[in-house]
Tab-separated table of C-alpha atoms and ligand atoms in Angstrom:
chain	number	residue	atom	x	y	z
A	226	MET	CA	-28.079	-8.739	19.347
A	227	SER	CA	-25.059	-9.566	21.477
A	228	THR	CA	-21.718	-9.992	19.746
A	229	PHE	CA	-20.445	-13.388	18.753
A	230	GLN	CA	-17.823	-15.281	20.708
A	231	ALA	CA	-15.383	-17.971	19.654
A	232	PRO	CA	-16.989	-21.416	20.090
A	233	LYS	CA	-16.466	-23.225	23.379
A	234	GLY	CA	-13.044	-24.811	23.667
A	235	THR	CA	-11.485	-22.562	21.043
A	236	TYR	CA	-9.586	-19.316	21.163
A	237	ASP	CA	-8.210	-16.825	18.701
A	238	LEU	CA	-4.578	-16.091	18.051
A	239	ILE	CA	-4.239	-12.357	17.924
A	240	PRO	CA	-1.311	-9.961	17.947
A	241	PRO	CA	0.999	-9.617	19.687
A	242	ASN	CA	0.776	-13.163	21.161
A	243	SER	CA	0.081	-14.739	17.789
A	244	ALA	CA	3.694	-13.967	16.842
A	245	THR	CA	4.813	-16.462	19.479
A	246	TYR	CA	2.678	-19.182	17.878
A	247	LEU	CA	4.188	-18.523	14.485
A	248	ALA	CA	7.676	-18.589	15.960
A	249	VAL	CA	6.957	-21.888	17.723
A	250	ARG	CA	5.682	-23.462	14.524
A	251	GLU	CA	8.762	-22.274	12.706
A	252	ALA	CA	11.106	-23.474	15.432
A	253	ILE	CA	9.574	-26.954	15.370
A	254	ALA	CA	9.678	-27.096	11.582
A	255	ALA	CA	13.245	-25.821	11.228
A	256	PRO	CA	15.089	-29.016	12.259
A	257	LEU	CA	12.769	-31.047	10.002
A	258	LYS	CA	13.378	-28.864	6.959
A	259	ASN	CA	17.053	-29.223	7.702
A	260	SER	CA	16.847	-33.024	7.718
A	261	GLY	CA	15.221	-33.975	4.449
A	262	TYR	CA	11.549	-33.653	5.418
A	263	GLY	CA	9.302	-32.173	2.695
A	264	TYR	CA	6.213	-30.110	3.446
A	265	VAL	CA	2.826	-31.799	3.078
A	266	GLU	CA	-0.617	-30.274	3.489
A	267	THR	CA	-3.816	-32.299	3.542
A	268	PRO	CA	-7.476	-31.254	3.818
A	269	GLY	CA	-8.956	-30.296	7.164
A	270	PHE	CA	-11.482	-33.113	6.780
A	271	GLU	CA	-11.340	-36.670	5.485
A	272	ASN	CA	-13.680	-39.573	4.989
A	273	VAL	CA	-14.678	-40.623	8.476
A	274	GLU	CA	-13.693	-44.189	7.616
A	275	LEU	CA	-10.031	-43.207	7.345
A	276	PHE	CA	-9.927	-42.249	11.003
A	277	ALA	CA	-12.183	-45.075	12.129
A	278	ARG	CA	-9.746	-47.546	10.591
A	279	GLY	CA	-6.554	-45.560	10.911
A	280	VAL	CA	-6.864	-44.207	14.435
A	281	GLY	CA	-8.848	-47.127	15.792
A	282	GLU	CA	-12.551	-47.756	16.351
A	283	SER	CA	-12.022	-48.316	20.055
A	284	THR	CA	-10.144	-45.130	20.812
A	285	ASP	CA	-11.736	-42.190	22.619
A	286	ILE	CA	-10.629	-40.022	19.721
A	287	VAL	CA	-12.890	-41.887	17.310
A	288	THR	CA	-15.762	-42.895	19.597
A	289	LYS	CA	-16.174	-39.698	21.590
A	290	GLU	CA	-14.094	-36.860	20.255
A	291	MET	CA	-14.461	-36.786	16.505
A	292	TYR	CA	-16.402	-34.064	14.727
A	293	ALA	CA	-18.113	-36.361	12.262
A	294	PHE	CA	-20.857	-35.194	9.943
A	295	GLU	CA	-22.743	-36.010	6.799
A	296	THR	CA	-22.664	-33.539	3.920
A	297	LYS	CA	-25.657	-32.503	1.832
A	298	GLY	CA	-24.341	-34.886	-0.799
A	299	GLY	CA	-24.366	-37.763	1.674
A	300	ASP	CA	-20.596	-38.039	2.211
A	301	LYS	CA	-19.584	-39.083	5.700
A	302	LEU	CA	-16.698	-36.886	6.720
A	303	ALA	CA	-14.864	-35.910	9.881
A	304	LEU	CA	-12.725	-32.948	10.845
A	305	ARG	CA	-9.239	-34.344	11.286
A	306	PRO	CA	-8.488	-35.232	14.923
A	307	GLU	CA	-4.821	-35.985	14.192
A	308	GLY	CA	-2.383	-35.898	11.301
A	309	THR	CA	-0.804	-39.271	10.741
A	310	ALA	CA	-3.660	-41.101	8.994
A	311	SER	CA	-4.186	-38.201	6.572
A	312	VAL	CA	-0.508	-37.839	5.740
A	313	LEU	CA	-0.126	-41.549	5.112
A	314	ARG	CA	-3.296	-41.510	2.992
A	315	ALA	CA	-1.887	-38.634	0.941
A	316	ALA	CA	1.478	-40.355	0.472
A	317	LEU	CA	-0.204	-43.560	-0.672
A	318	GLU	CA	-2.581	-41.712	-2.982
A	319	ALA	CA	0.309	-39.877	-4.642
A	320	ASN	CA	2.336	-43.104	-4.810
A	321	LEU	CA	5.222	-41.420	-3.048
A	322	HIS	CA	6.239	-44.797	-1.676
A	323	LYS	CA	6.752	-46.146	-5.184
A	324	GLY	CA	9.471	-43.723	-6.166
A	325	GLY	CA	12.145	-46.110	-4.916
A	326	ASN	CA	13.182	-43.475	-2.445
A	327	LEU	CA	12.174	-44.729	0.978
A	328	PRO	CA	11.659	-43.485	3.577
A	329	VAL	CA	9.317	-40.767	2.414
A	330	LYS	CA	9.911	-37.995	4.933
A	331	LEU	CA	7.174	-35.405	5.374
A	332	TRP	CA	6.348	-32.623	7.801
A	333	TYR	CA	3.119	-30.731	8.326
A	334	SER	CA	1.568	-27.971	10.366
A	335	GLY	CA	-2.103	-27.300	10.934
A	336	SER	CA	-5.319	-27.321	12.899
A	337	TYR	CA	-6.831	-30.400	14.536
A	338	TYR	CA	-10.233	-30.879	16.107
A	339	ARG	CA	-11.364	-32.984	19.025
A	340	TYR	CA	-14.613	-32.720	20.922
A	341	GLU	CA	-13.028	-32.792	24.367
A	342	ARG	CA	-13.922	-31.286	27.710
A	343	PRO	CA	-12.048	-27.990	27.467
A	344	GLN	CA	-9.543	-26.985	30.113
A	345	LYS	CA	-6.195	-25.267	30.167
A	346	GLY	CA	-4.040	-26.985	27.542
A	347	ARG	CA	-6.963	-29.005	26.186
A	348	TYR	CA	-8.981	-27.408	23.436
A	349	ARG	CA	-11.451	-28.422	20.776
A	350	HIS	CA	-9.375	-26.759	18.127
A	351	PHE	CA	-5.625	-26.941	18.541
A	352	SER	CA	-2.579	-26.867	16.409
A	353	GLN	CA	0.216	-29.324	15.788
A	354	VAL	CA	3.419	-29.534	13.825
A	355	GLY	CA	4.166	-33.109	12.884
A	356	ALA	CA	6.587	-35.317	11.007
A	357	GLU	CA	6.252	-38.735	9.429
A	358	ALA	CA	8.939	-40.988	7.976
A	359	ILE	CA	7.183	-43.581	5.861
A	360	GLY	CA	8.458	-46.893	4.563
A	361	ALA	CA	11.584	-47.785	6.520
A	362	GLU	CA	12.274	-49.906	9.533
A	363	ASP	CA	15.467	-48.502	10.941
A	364	PRO	CA	16.150	-47.610	14.564
A	365	ALA	CA	18.156	-44.615	13.345
A	366	LEU	CA	14.961	-43.179	11.883
A	367	ASP	CA	13.127	-43.458	15.210
A	368	ALA	CA	16.130	-41.862	16.891
A	369	GLU	CA	16.328	-39.120	14.258
A	370	LEU	CA	12.768	-38.010	14.917
A	371	ILE	CA	13.208	-37.930	18.677
A	372	ILE	CA	16.464	-36.009	18.301
A	373	LEU	CA	14.819	-33.459	15.981
A	374	ALA	CA	11.934	-32.845	18.399
A	375	HIS	CA	14.457	-32.472	21.207
A	376	GLN	CA	16.418	-30.015	19.093
A	377	ALA	CA	13.245	-28.011	18.367
A	378	TYR	CA	12.374	-27.673	22.056
A	379	ARG	CA	15.920	-26.787	22.930
A	380	SER	CA	16.086	-24.133	20.221
A	381	LEU	CA	13.026	-22.531	21.832
A	382	GLY	CA	14.887	-22.386	25.115
A	383	LEU	CA	12.811	-25.021	26.910
A	384	ARG	CA	14.535	-27.044	29.620
A	385	ASP	CA	11.923	-28.620	31.875
A	386	PHE	CA	10.753	-31.275	29.491
A	387	ARG	CA	11.382	-34.988	29.649
A	388	ILE	CA	11.274	-37.694	27.026
A	389	LEU	CA	9.441	-40.868	28.004
A	390	LEU	CA	10.316	-43.916	25.925
A	391	ASN	CA	8.823	-47.361	25.560
A	392	SER	CA	8.442	-50.205	23.093
A	393	LEU	CA	4.994	-51.606	22.370
A	394	GLY	CA	6.267	-54.736	20.642
A	395	ASP	CA	5.140	-55.916	17.239
A	396	LYS	CA	2.666	-58.338	15.726
A	397	GLU	CA	4.708	-61.274	17.036
A	398	CYS	CA	4.996	-60.431	20.697
A	399	ARG	CA	2.217	-57.950	21.386
A	400	PRO	CA	-0.672	-60.453	21.020
A	401	VAL	CA	0.959	-62.757	23.570
A	402	TYR	CA	1.312	-59.891	25.992
A	403	ARG	CA	-2.202	-58.661	25.257
A	404	ALA	CA	-3.647	-62.016	26.217
A	405	ALA	CA	-1.621	-62.135	29.447
A	406	LEU	CA	-2.704	-58.609	30.336
A	407	GLN	CA	-6.360	-59.374	29.607
A	408	GLU	CA	-6.195	-62.389	31.873
A	409	PHE	CA	-4.788	-60.229	34.670
A	410	LEU	CA	-7.261	-57.374	34.153
A	411	ARG	CA	-10.307	-59.642	34.096
A	412	GLY	CA	-9.524	-60.532	37.704
A	413	LEU	CA	-9.754	-56.926	38.917
A	414	ARG	CA	-12.676	-54.947	40.344
A	415	LEU	CA	-13.466	-52.532	37.528
A	416	ASP	CA	-16.470	-50.652	36.241
A	417	GLU	CA	-18.461	-51.734	33.202
A	418	ASP	CA	-16.775	-49.316	30.784
A	419	THR	CA	-13.309	-50.397	31.789
A	420	ARG	CA	-14.304	-54.057	31.563
A	421	ARG	CA	-15.354	-53.451	27.999
A	422	ARG	CA	-12.040	-51.775	27.321
A	423	ILE	CA	-10.210	-54.896	28.534
A	424	GLU	CA	-11.702	-56.811	25.636
A	425	ILE	CA	-11.168	-54.151	22.968
A	426	ASN	CA	-7.969	-52.375	23.926
A	427	PRO	CA	-6.500	-53.678	27.182
A	428	LEU	CA	-3.293	-51.644	26.923
A	429	ARG	CA	-5.343	-48.507	27.359
A	430	VAL	CA	-6.422	-49.667	30.813
A	431	LEU	CA	-2.802	-49.228	31.917
A	432	ASP	CA	-3.214	-45.591	30.966
A	433	ASP	CA	-6.181	-45.073	33.324
A	434	LYS	CA	-5.390	-42.117	35.527
A	435	ARG	CA	-7.781	-43.031	38.374
A	436	GLU	CA	-6.087	-44.012	41.583
A	437	ALA	CA	-8.528	-46.855	42.297
A	438	VAL	CA	-7.489	-48.397	38.985
A	439	GLN	CA	-3.783	-47.648	39.294
A	440	GLU	CA	-3.698	-49.320	42.731
A	441	GLN	CA	-4.938	-52.550	41.248
A	442	LEU	CA	-2.458	-52.423	38.399
A	443	ILE	CA	0.515	-53.079	40.648
A	444	GLY	CA	1.839	-56.432	39.576
A	445	ALA	CA	0.263	-56.277	36.120
A	446	PRO	CA	2.317	-58.043	33.459
A	447	MET	CA	4.650	-55.598	31.721
A	448	LEU	CA	5.140	-55.548	27.978
A	449	ARG	CA	8.858	-55.185	28.442
A	450	ASP	CA	8.981	-58.752	29.796
A	451	TYR	CA	7.202	-60.049	26.696
A	452	LEU	CA	9.165	-58.318	23.918
A	453	CYS	CA	10.487	-60.700	21.271
A	454	GLU	CA	14.208	-60.721	20.465
A	455	ALA	CA	13.756	-58.586	17.343
A	456	CYS	CA	11.846	-55.910	19.250
A	457	LYS	CA	14.329	-55.959	22.109
A	458	THR	CA	17.288	-55.496	19.784
A	459	TYR	CA	15.511	-52.761	17.863
A	460	HIS	CA	14.627	-50.880	21.029
A	461	GLU	CA	18.127	-51.234	22.402
A	462	GLN	CA	19.505	-49.646	19.242
A	463	VAL	CA	17.121	-46.687	19.475
A	464	ARG	CA	18.215	-46.157	23.057
A	465	GLU	CA	21.895	-46.350	22.185
A	466	LEU	CA	21.522	-43.851	19.341
A	467	LEU	CA	19.730	-41.391	21.605
A	468	THR	CA	22.375	-41.712	24.253
A	469	ALA	CA	25.138	-41.240	21.690
A	470	ALA	CA	23.374	-38.060	20.528
A	471	GLY	CA	23.323	-36.754	24.087
A	472	VAL	CA	19.532	-36.902	24.291
A	473	ALA	CA	18.391	-37.962	27.734
A	474	TYR	CA	15.222	-40.061	28.070
A	475	GLU	CA	13.392	-42.068	30.693
A	476	ASP	CA	12.248	-45.627	30.146
A	477	ASP	CA	8.541	-45.698	30.871
A	478	PRO	CA	7.249	-49.257	30.625
A	479	LYS	CA	3.665	-48.040	31.104
A	480	LEU	CA	3.624	-45.569	28.247
A	481	VAL	CA	0.981	-46.695	25.758
A	482	ARG	CA	-0.510	-43.534	24.176
A	483	GLY	CA	-4.048	-43.057	22.967
A	484	LEU	CA	-3.936	-44.323	19.424
A	485	ASP	CA	-4.293	-47.917	18.337
A	486	TYR	CA	-1.765	-48.001	15.589
A	487	TYR	CA	1.515	-47.764	17.427
A	488	THR	CA	4.087	-50.585	17.361
A	489	ARG	CA	7.572	-50.804	18.844
A	490	THR	CA	9.007	-47.360	19.630
A	491	THR	CA	6.609	-44.995	21.416
A	492	PHE	CA	7.552	-41.785	23.103
A	493	GLU	CA	6.069	-38.762	24.694
A	494	PHE	CA	7.500	-35.356	25.493
A	495	VAL	CA	6.153	-34.141	28.810
A	496	HIS	CA	6.645	-30.765	30.401
A	497	ASP	CA	6.722	-30.492	34.148
A	498	GLY	CA	5.230	-27.013	34.333
A	499	LEU	CA	1.885	-27.841	32.735
A	500	GLY	CA	-0.108	-29.661	35.399
A	501	SER	CA	-2.457	-32.366	34.185
A	502	GLN	CA	-2.108	-31.677	30.454
A	503	SER	CA	1.611	-32.293	30.567
A	504	ALA	CA	2.149	-34.017	27.219
A	505	VAL	CA	3.521	-31.462	24.797
A	506	GLY	CA	4.098	-33.957	22.035
A	507	GLY	CA	4.307	-37.594	21.232
A	508	GLY	CA	4.686	-40.193	18.601
A	509	GLY	CA	6.050	-43.521	17.666
A	510	ARG	CA	6.307	-46.277	15.142
A	511	TYR	CA	3.210	-47.455	13.313
A	512	ASP	CA	4.278	-50.382	11.200
A	513	GLY	CA	0.750	-51.701	10.644
A	514	LEU	CA	-1.124	-48.507	9.797
A	515	SER	CA	-0.589	-48.530	6.035
A	516	GLU	CA	-2.147	-51.964	5.712
A	517	MET	CA	-4.992	-50.928	8.016
A	518	ILE	CA	-5.972	-48.201	5.577
A	519	GLY	CA	-5.605	-50.378	2.489
A	520	GLY	CA	-1.977	-49.753	1.530
A	521	PRO	CA	1.015	-52.071	1.284
A	522	ALA	CA	3.210	-52.897	4.276
A	523	LEU	CA	5.082	-49.674	5.027
A	524	PRO	CA	6.760	-49.542	8.411
A	525	SER	CA	6.793	-45.925	9.508
A	526	VAL	CA	7.454	-43.629	12.415
A	527	GLY	CA	6.346	-40.104	13.284
A	528	TRP	CA	5.424	-37.549	15.884
A	529	ALA	CA	3.199	-34.558	16.464
A	530	LEU	CA	4.041	-31.717	18.792
A	531	GLY	CA	1.281	-29.519	20.142
A	532	VAL	CA	1.818	-25.834	19.410
A	533	ASP	CA	-0.664	-24.617	22.049
A	534	ARG	CA	0.956	-26.593	24.841
A	535	THR	CA	4.446	-25.672	23.697
A	536	VAL	CA	3.452	-22.012	24.061
A	537	LEU	CA	2.100	-22.796	27.554
A	538	ALA	CA	5.398	-24.526	28.354
A	539	LEU	CA	7.306	-21.405	27.330
A	540	GLU	CA	5.079	-19.357	29.634
A	541	ALA	CA	5.561	-21.841	32.462
A	542	GLU	CA	9.336	-21.535	32.155
A	543	GLY	CA	9.175	-17.780	31.735
A	544	VAL	CA	10.851	-17.967	28.337
A	545	THR	CA	10.092	-15.075	26.017
A	546	LEU	CA	11.105	-15.594	22.441
A	547	ASP	CA	13.253	-13.010	20.783
A	548	ILE	CA	10.781	-11.907	18.140
A	549	PRO	CA	11.964	-8.981	16.028
A	550	ALA	CA	9.517	-6.064	15.761
A	551	ALA	CA	7.240	-6.513	12.780
A	552	THR	CA	7.792	-2.950	11.632
A	553	SER	CA	11.136	-1.153	11.201
A	554	VAL	CA	9.961	2.148	9.769
A	555	TYR	CA	6.744	4.071	10.345
A	556	ALA	CA	5.753	6.908	8.032
A	557	VAL	CA	3.862	9.923	9.357
A	558	PRO	CA	2.531	12.383	6.767
A	559	LEU	CA	1.355	15.847	7.734
A	560	GLY	CA	-1.082	17.045	5.090
A	561	GLU	CA	-2.417	15.774	1.768
A	562	GLU	CA	0.670	16.306	-0.364
A	563	ALA	CA	2.852	14.560	2.238
A	564	ARG	CA	0.422	11.637	2.300
A	565	ARG	CA	0.871	11.117	-1.413
A	566	VAL	CA	4.653	11.438	-1.353
A	567	LEU	CA	5.252	9.388	1.798
A	568	PHE	CA	2.904	6.637	0.671
A	569	GLY	CA	5.114	6.331	-2.415
A	570	LYS	CA	8.192	6.100	-0.189
A	571	VAL	CA	6.514	3.400	1.913
A	572	THR	CA	5.964	1.286	-1.195
A	573	GLU	CA	9.563	1.861	-2.274
A	574	LEU	CA	10.892	0.836	1.143
A	575	ARG	CA	8.757	-2.282	1.194
A	576	LEU	CA	10.002	-3.286	-2.249
A	577	ALA	CA	13.520	-2.810	-0.913
A	578	GLY	CA	12.685	-5.317	1.832
A	579	VAL	CA	12.291	-2.850	4.699
A	580	ALA	CA	9.281	-3.596	6.930
A	581	THR	CA	7.361	-0.350	6.780
A	582	ASP	CA	3.984	0.902	7.940
A	583	PHE	CA	2.038	4.101	7.423
A	584	ALA	CA	-0.200	6.323	9.524
A	585	PHE	CA	-3.518	5.643	7.833
A	586	GLY	CA	-6.774	7.394	8.483
A	587	GLY	CA	-5.553	10.982	8.537
A	588	LYS	CA	-4.395	10.974	12.177
A	589	GLY	CA	-2.937	14.065	13.757
A	590	LEU	CA	0.787	14.186	14.530
A	591	LYS	CA	0.438	13.218	18.186
A	592	ASN	CA	-1.689	10.172	17.500
A	593	ALA	CA	0.432	9.160	14.546
A	594	MET	CA	3.606	9.293	16.653
A	595	LYS	CA	1.895	7.151	19.296
A	596	SER	CA	1.127	4.560	16.632
A	597	ALA	CA	4.709	4.769	15.408
A	598	ASN	CA	6.003	3.980	18.895
A	599	ARG	CA	3.484	1.200	19.393
A	600	SER	CA	4.492	-0.433	16.119
A	601	GLY	CA	7.943	-1.173	17.514
A	602	ALA	CA	9.557	0.661	14.599
A	603	ARG	CA	13.044	2.052	15.131
A	604	LEU	CA	12.596	4.883	12.687
A	605	ALA	CA	9.849	7.288	11.718
A	606	LEU	CA	9.657	9.170	8.461
A	607	VAL	CA	7.883	12.463	9.076
A	608	ALA	CA	7.111	15.019	6.405
A	609	GLY	CA	5.031	18.190	6.191
A	610	GLU	CA	4.615	20.815	3.514
A	611	ARG	CA	7.742	22.709	4.455
A	612	ASP	CA	9.879	19.546	4.247
A	613	LEU	CA	8.481	18.729	0.831
A	614	ALA	CA	9.151	22.241	-0.397
A	615	GLU	CA	12.791	21.624	0.540
A	616	GLY	CA	12.755	18.187	-1.087
A	617	VAL	CA	13.358	16.333	2.182
A	618	VAL	CA	11.653	14.169	4.787
A	619	GLN	CA	12.627	13.990	8.459
A	620	LEU	CA	14.174	10.697	9.537
A	621	LYS	CA	13.552	10.295	13.243
A	622	ASP	CA	15.226	7.795	15.526
A	623	LEU	CA	12.346	6.801	17.789
A	624	ALA	CA	14.588	5.719	20.676
A	625	SER	CA	16.794	8.822	20.866
A	626	GLY	CA	14.351	11.314	19.366
A	627	GLU	CA	17.122	12.530	17.085
A	628	GLN	CA	15.870	13.844	13.762
A	629	THR	CA	17.727	14.461	10.499
A	630	PRO	CA	16.486	15.731	7.150
A	631	VAL	CA	17.039	13.298	4.282
A	632	ALA	CA	16.705	14.077	0.588
A	633	LEU	CA	13.594	12.435	-0.923
A	634	ASP	CA	15.555	10.376	-3.413
A	635	ALA	CA	17.990	9.156	-0.716
A	636	VAL	CA	15.334	7.825	1.674
A	637	VAL	CA	15.790	4.110	0.971
A	638	GLU	CA	19.563	4.360	1.192
A	639	GLU	CA	19.523	6.439	4.402
A	640	VAL	CA	16.933	4.212	6.083
A	641	ARG	CA	19.037	1.162	5.304
A	642	ARG	CA	22.117	2.822	6.713
A	643	ALA	CA	20.266	3.894	9.857
A	644	LEU	CA	18.903	0.392	10.404
A	645	GLY	CA	22.383	-1.022	10.037
B	934	LIG	P1	-1.806	-36.899	20.463
B	934	LIG	O1	-2.110	-37.135	19.015
B	934	LIG	O2	-3.028	-36.995	21.325
B	934	LIG	O3	-0.645	-37.652	20.984
B	934	LIG	O4	-1.404	-35.367	20.532
B	934	LIG	C1	-0.120	-34.905	20.261
B	934	LIG	C2	0.042	-33.550	20.908
B	934	LIG	O5	-0.952	-32.669	20.424
B	934	LIG	C3	-0.162	-33.572	22.405
B	934	LIG	O6	1.022	-33.889	23.064
B	934	LIG	C4	-0.603	-32.171	22.691
B	934	LIG	O7	0.501	-31.293	22.765
B	934	LIG	C5	-1.392	-31.820	21.456
B	934	LIG	N1	-2.835	-32.000	21.708
B	934	LIG	C6	-3.571	-33.119	21.576
B	934	LIG	N2	-4.860	-32.886	21.889
B	934	LIG	C7	-4.937	-31.592	22.246
B	934	LIG	C8	-5.996	-30.726	22.673
B	934	LIG	N3	-7.254	-31.152	22.782
B	934	LIG	N4	-5.696	-29.435	22.955
B	934	LIG	C9	-4.436	-28.970	22.836
B	934	LIG	N5	-3.412	-29.732	22.430
B	934	LIG	C10	-3.644	-31.011	22.133
């Protein structure tokens, strides 16, 4: 039998590269943790209805890309394709919005699943870190989230990203625009599928990447010309707050994004080194979503940043993260008695907070020292019978090769001193 492989469109995170993924997740989460966002974790699957209603029945995500299935018990579930609907569902279920403490600010990190055609930067299993601020309509909240994402990317050392910003209007002005756009689109030469889209979700047609479609869209009515006064003022305030925070953005009147639930502020972070899958993250305001999934009116805003594409962006810019070696000390026993004694020292060091590893499997000295070097440790603890007879172990600086005997009961202290 041949060996198994990861399913199509997926890949494994394995050392040493996996450390970069962890660091990226942490870097994206750090500004959120620092700004009043609490950690939330929801199941990897939900009732399929939540996504059908919450993400939108007409979106590609729901119609084509969702891993939906029926359980043996007859439940209709789907692997989560995105985070917002689940997080809002969880907040409503726990009545977080009733605590009189709005907005409810939450962040999350996890795996998402979409049955897409795999290519570089587009996978069937990918990972996002996201944030949602639920239950407040305040341009400062929209600005806060964009600023925090910007801060996260900057802290990773990324420079070649841009922020695209748009307003999608609200339930007052968007329907008027929608009708005007539909009227315009119906007059174009489009294929059957796209014609259907005009009736269900005409804004998505603007997003069509095909040149033959884009050509015909010149002169299409723009949402920006239809925004009501309230939406205009709101958007202007978001823009001013971003500018005041020194966060540069580009107005992109065509930015619509793939999900149905967005209102007013929408934004996308794009990276110029990624080719066709250039969106590293995106989000926006979703004032109507709570009601769509059976909750009360709760205007909210959020984003999700893709971890996989952020790692690709780091590679594209040639940024390597400064990730400290996982292991500081590596213990190499020579003989049975040394194994017993050094293993005890390893446990002691670990309890003292020193990252320590051990040459398992009874390796010879040469092999064990190779492993010590490979581990990235700065120090090795080496001991043989003669050392033990003298009550010492050898503390070896792996960079300089310098070796000093250290009394057994002073190991933790001496290691700490040597590590600085
Ligand atoms: P979306 O919910 O589609 O706006 O996705 C938000 C972010 O998640 C995107 O900007 C990507 O960075 C990431 N993402 C979405 N779909 C995929 C995918 N199939 N593979 C890798 N990353 C993805």
